[in-house]
Coordinates of C-alpha atoms and ligand atoms in Angstrom, one line a residue:
M1 CA -124.0 -45.1 20.3
D2 CA -123.4 -45.4 16.4
Q3 CA -126.9 -43.5 14.9
A4 CA -125.8 -44.5 11.4
R5 CA -125.9 -48.1 12.4
I6 CA -129.4 -47.3 14.1
N7 CA -130.7 -45.8 11.3
G8 CA -129.5 -48.8 9.0
I9 CA -131.5 -51.2 11.5
L10 CA -134.5 -48.9 11.6
K11 CA -134.4 -49.1 7.8
A12 CA -133.9 -52.9 7.4
Q13 CA -136.7 -53.3 10.0
S14 CA -139.2 -50.9 8.3
T15 CA -139.6 -53.7 5.7
L16 CA -141.1 -56.2 8.4
P17 CA -144.6 -56.6 9.6
E18 CA -145.4 -54.3 12.2
F19 CA -145.4 -56.8 15.1
L20 CA -141.8 -57.8 14.5
R21 CA -140.6 -54.0 14.3
R22 CA -138.7 -52.3 17.2
D23 CA -138.7 -48.4 18.1
R24 CA -135.5 -46.5 18.3
A25 CA -135.2 -46.5 22.1
A26 CA -135.5 -50.3 21.8
I27 CA -133.0 -50.9 19.1
E28 CA -130.4 -48.6 21.2
A29 CA -131.0 -50.8 24.3
D30 CA -130.5 -54.0 22.2
E31 CA -127.0 -52.6 20.8
I32 CA -126.0 -51.8 24.3
I33 CA -126.9 -55.3 25.1
Q34 CA -125.1 -56.8 21.9
D35 CA -122.0 -54.7 23.3
L36 CA -122.0 -56.2 26.5
R37 CA -122.2 -60.0 25.4
R38 CA -119.4 -59.1 22.6
A39 CA -117.4 -57.9 25.2
S40 CA -117.9 -61.0 27.4
F41 CA -116.8 -63.1 24.7
G42 CA -113.1 -64.6 25.1
R43 CA -112.9 -63.4 28.7
G44 CA -112.6 -65.7 31.9
H45 CA -115.1 -64.1 33.6
L46 CA -118.3 -62.4 33.1
N47 CA -119.8 -59.3 35.1
L48 CA -123.1 -59.4 36.7
A49 CA -125.1 -57.5 33.7
E50 CA -123.3 -60.0 31.4
R51 CA -124.1 -62.8 33.4
Q52 CA -127.9 -61.9 33.6
I53 CA -128.2 -61.2 30.1
A54 CA -127.0 -64.2 28.9
R55 CA -129.2 -66.4 31.3
G56 CA -132.1 -64.0 30.1
V57 CA -131.5 -64.5 26.2
T58 CA -131.2 -68.6 26.9
L59 CA -134.2 -68.5 29.1
E60 CA -136.2 -66.2 26.3
S61 CA -135.2 -68.5 23.6
I62 CA -136.1 -72.0 25.4
A63 CA -139.7 -70.2 26.2
L64 CA -140.0 -69.0 22.9
S65 CA -139.4 -72.4 21.3
N66 CA -141.3 -74.3 23.6
L67 CA -144.6 -72.1 23.7
P68 CA -145.9 -73.1 20.6
L69 CA -146.1 -76.9 22.0
V70 CA -147.6 -76.2 25.2
R71 CA -150.7 -78.8 25.7
N72 CA -152.2 -77.5 28.7
E73 CA -153.1 -74.8 31.0
D74 CA -149.7 -75.7 33.4
D75 CA -147.5 -75.9 30.3
L76 CA -148.6 -72.7 29.2
Q77 CA -148.1 -70.9 32.6
R78 CA -144.9 -72.6 33.0
E79 CA -143.7 -71.4 29.7
Q80 CA -145.2 -67.7 30.4
I81 CA -143.0 -67.7 33.7
R82 CA -140.0 -68.9 32.0
L83 CA -140.4 -66.1 29.6
T84 CA -140.9 -63.5 31.9
E85 CA -138.2 -64.6 33.8
G86 CA -135.9 -64.2 30.6
L87 CA -137.2 -60.6 29.8
E88 CA -136.6 -59.4 33.0
L89 CA -133.1 -60.5 33.4
Q90 CA -132.6 -58.4 30.1
G91 CA -134.6 -55.4 31.7
R92 CA -137.3 -55.9 29.6
F93 CA -139.8 -55.3 32.2
D94 CA -142.9 -53.6 29.7
E95 CA -142.8 -57.0 27.8
A96 CA -142.4 -58.8 30.8
A97 CA -145.4 -57.1 32.4
Q98 CA -147.4 -58.4 29.7
V99 CA -146.4 -62.1 29.6
H100 CA -146.5 -63.0 33.3
P101 CA -149.9 -64.8 34.1
S102 CA -150.4 -63.2 37.4
E103 CA -147.6 -60.7 38.2
G104 CA -147.8 -58.2 35.4
E105 CA -148.6 -55.2 38.0
S106 CA -145.3 -55.3 40.1
L107 CA -143.2 -55.9 36.9
R108 CA -145.5 -52.8 35.5
M109 CA -143.9 -51.1 38.7
I110 CA -140.4 -51.6 37.9
A111 CA -140.6 -50.9 34.3
D112 CA -142.0 -47.4 35.9
A113 CA -139.2 -47.3 38.3
V114 CA -136.7 -47.6 35.4
R115 CA -138.5 -44.5 33.2
R116 CA -138.2 -42.6 36.6
D117 CA -135.6 -39.6 37.2
D118 CA -132.7 -41.2 38.8
S119 CA -132.9 -38.8 41.6
E120 CA -136.8 -38.5 42.3
V121 CA -137.5 -39.9 45.7
C122 CA -141.0 -40.0 47.8
D123 CA -141.9 -37.5 50.2
C124 CA -141.7 -39.8 52.9
P125 CA -140.6 -37.7 56.1
V126 CA -137.5 -39.3 57.9
T127 CA -137.6 -40.6 61.4
Q128 CA -135.1 -39.8 64.3
T129 CA -133.7 -42.6 66.1
D130 CA -131.5 -42.8 69.2
V131 CA -128.8 -44.7 68.7
A132 CA -126.0 -45.2 71.6
G133 CA -126.7 -41.6 72.5
K134 CA -126.7 -39.8 69.1
S135 CA -129.5 -38.8 67.2
I136 CA -129.8 -40.1 63.7
E137 CA -132.1 -39.6 60.9
I138 CA -133.6 -42.8 59.4
H139 CA -134.7 -42.5 55.9
P140 CA -137.3 -45.3 54.8
S141 CA -135.6 -46.5 51.7
Y142 CA -134.1 -49.7 51.1
E143 CA -132.4 -52.1 48.2
V144 CA -135.4 -54.5 46.9
K145 CA -133.0 -56.0 44.6
K146 CA -130.5 -55.0 41.6
V147 CA -131.9 -55.0 38.1
Y148 CA -130.4 -54.7 34.8
S149 CA -131.8 -51.6 33.2
R150 CA -131.5 -51.0 29.5
K151 CA -132.2 -47.0 30.2
H152 CA -128.9 -47.1 31.8
G153 CA -127.2 -50.1 30.1
Q154 CA -125.8 -51.4 33.6
M155 CA -127.1 -53.2 37.1
V156 CA -128.8 -50.5 38.9
S157 CA -130.5 -50.4 42.6
L158 CA -134.1 -50.9 42.8
V159 CA -134.9 -48.6 45.5
G160 CA -138.1 -48.9 47.6
C161 CA -139.7 -47.0 50.5
T162 CA -141.0 -49.1 53.6
A163 CA -143.8 -46.5 54.0
C164 CA -145.4 -45.5 50.6
G165 CA -144.1 -48.4 48.3
F166 CA -142.3 -46.0 46.2
L167 CA -140.1 -47.5 44.0
N168 CA -137.2 -46.0 42.0
A169 CA -134.4 -47.7 39.7
T170 CA -131.3 -45.7 40.0
P171 CA -127.6 -46.0 39.9
D172 CA -127.2 -43.5 42.3
P173 CA -129.6 -44.4 45.5
P174 CA -129.8 -42.0 48.3
D175 CA -126.7 -41.4 50.3
Q176 CA -127.8 -42.9 53.5
L177 CA -128.6 -46.0 51.5
Q178 CA -125.4 -45.9 50.0
A179 CA -123.7 -46.2 53.1
I180 CA -125.5 -49.1 54.3
L181 CA -125.1 -51.2 50.6
R182 CA -120.9 -50.2 51.0
A183 CA -121.2 -51.8 54.5
H184 CA -122.8 -54.7 53.3
E185 CA -120.2 -55.2 50.2
A186 CA -117.4 -54.8 52.3
S187 CA -118.4 -57.0 54.9
A188 CA -119.4 -60.0 52.2
V189 CA -116.0 -59.1 50.7
A190 CA -114.3 -59.6 54.2
G191 CA -116.5 -62.8 54.7
R192 CA -117.6 -61.6 58.2
P193 CA -121.3 -60.4 59.3
M194 CA -121.9 -56.5 59.2
A195 CA -122.5 -54.2 61.8
H196 CA -125.9 -53.2 62.4
E197 CA -127.4 -50.8 59.9
Y198 CA -128.0 -48.0 62.8
E199 CA -124.3 -48.5 63.7
V200 CA -123.3 -47.9 59.9
L201 CA -125.5 -45.0 60.0
R202 CA -124.0 -43.8 63.2
S203 CA -120.5 -43.6 62.3
S204 CA -121.6 -42.4 58.8
N205 CA -123.3 -39.3 59.9
Ligands
LIG1 ZN1 -142.0 -43.3 50.8

C-alpha cells in the first residue's frame, strides 16, 4: 500500500464536509478495489472479485441516481435494496446494514464476521459418525457463500456453524470444510456430481 498516496488522499479529504470524508482504513480498502478494477481493464476476462466489484459499483451508482427521484415507499425500498446489494458486492457490509430496510441485522453479522480473526472458530463440539465402518469426526461448519472482503482484498468464505450460527469470513476455512469445498470445485470443473460429503471426509481423514 502506497502510504504517501493514502496521506495525500487524507489531506485532500480533510477539506471536505465531514459526511463525505472517509477514514484511513476505508481509503486503503478503496485503493485495493481501484487496483482490482485497473487490473481488469484490457483483459479478456474478469475474476470473481473483479466481476462482483464492477457489478457492485454499477448498482450503487444506479441506486444513488434514482434515490432522489423516489415517489413512494415502494420506490424507496426498491432503491434501498439495490443500493444494499451494490454495497454488499463491494464488501461494504457496515454501510449496507444501515441502508437495507429490513435485513440490517444479518448484514451487520457479516460485517462482524469480516472483522474477526481469520482462525477464530466457535466452541461447538464435533460429532462422531460412522461411515462404512470408519468413525469420522464431523465439524458443524459450512460455507454460507463467498463474499468480497475489503479487509483481505479478495473473495473469502463466509463460514457458518450449523449448531450455534457463529460466522467468520476467512480465506482459510477449517481443514474439513476445505476438503469439502475442494471436492465441490473439482466435481464442478469435471461436470459430474460430487461424492457424498461424508465420503469425502472419510477418504480425507
Ligand atoms: Zn457453533
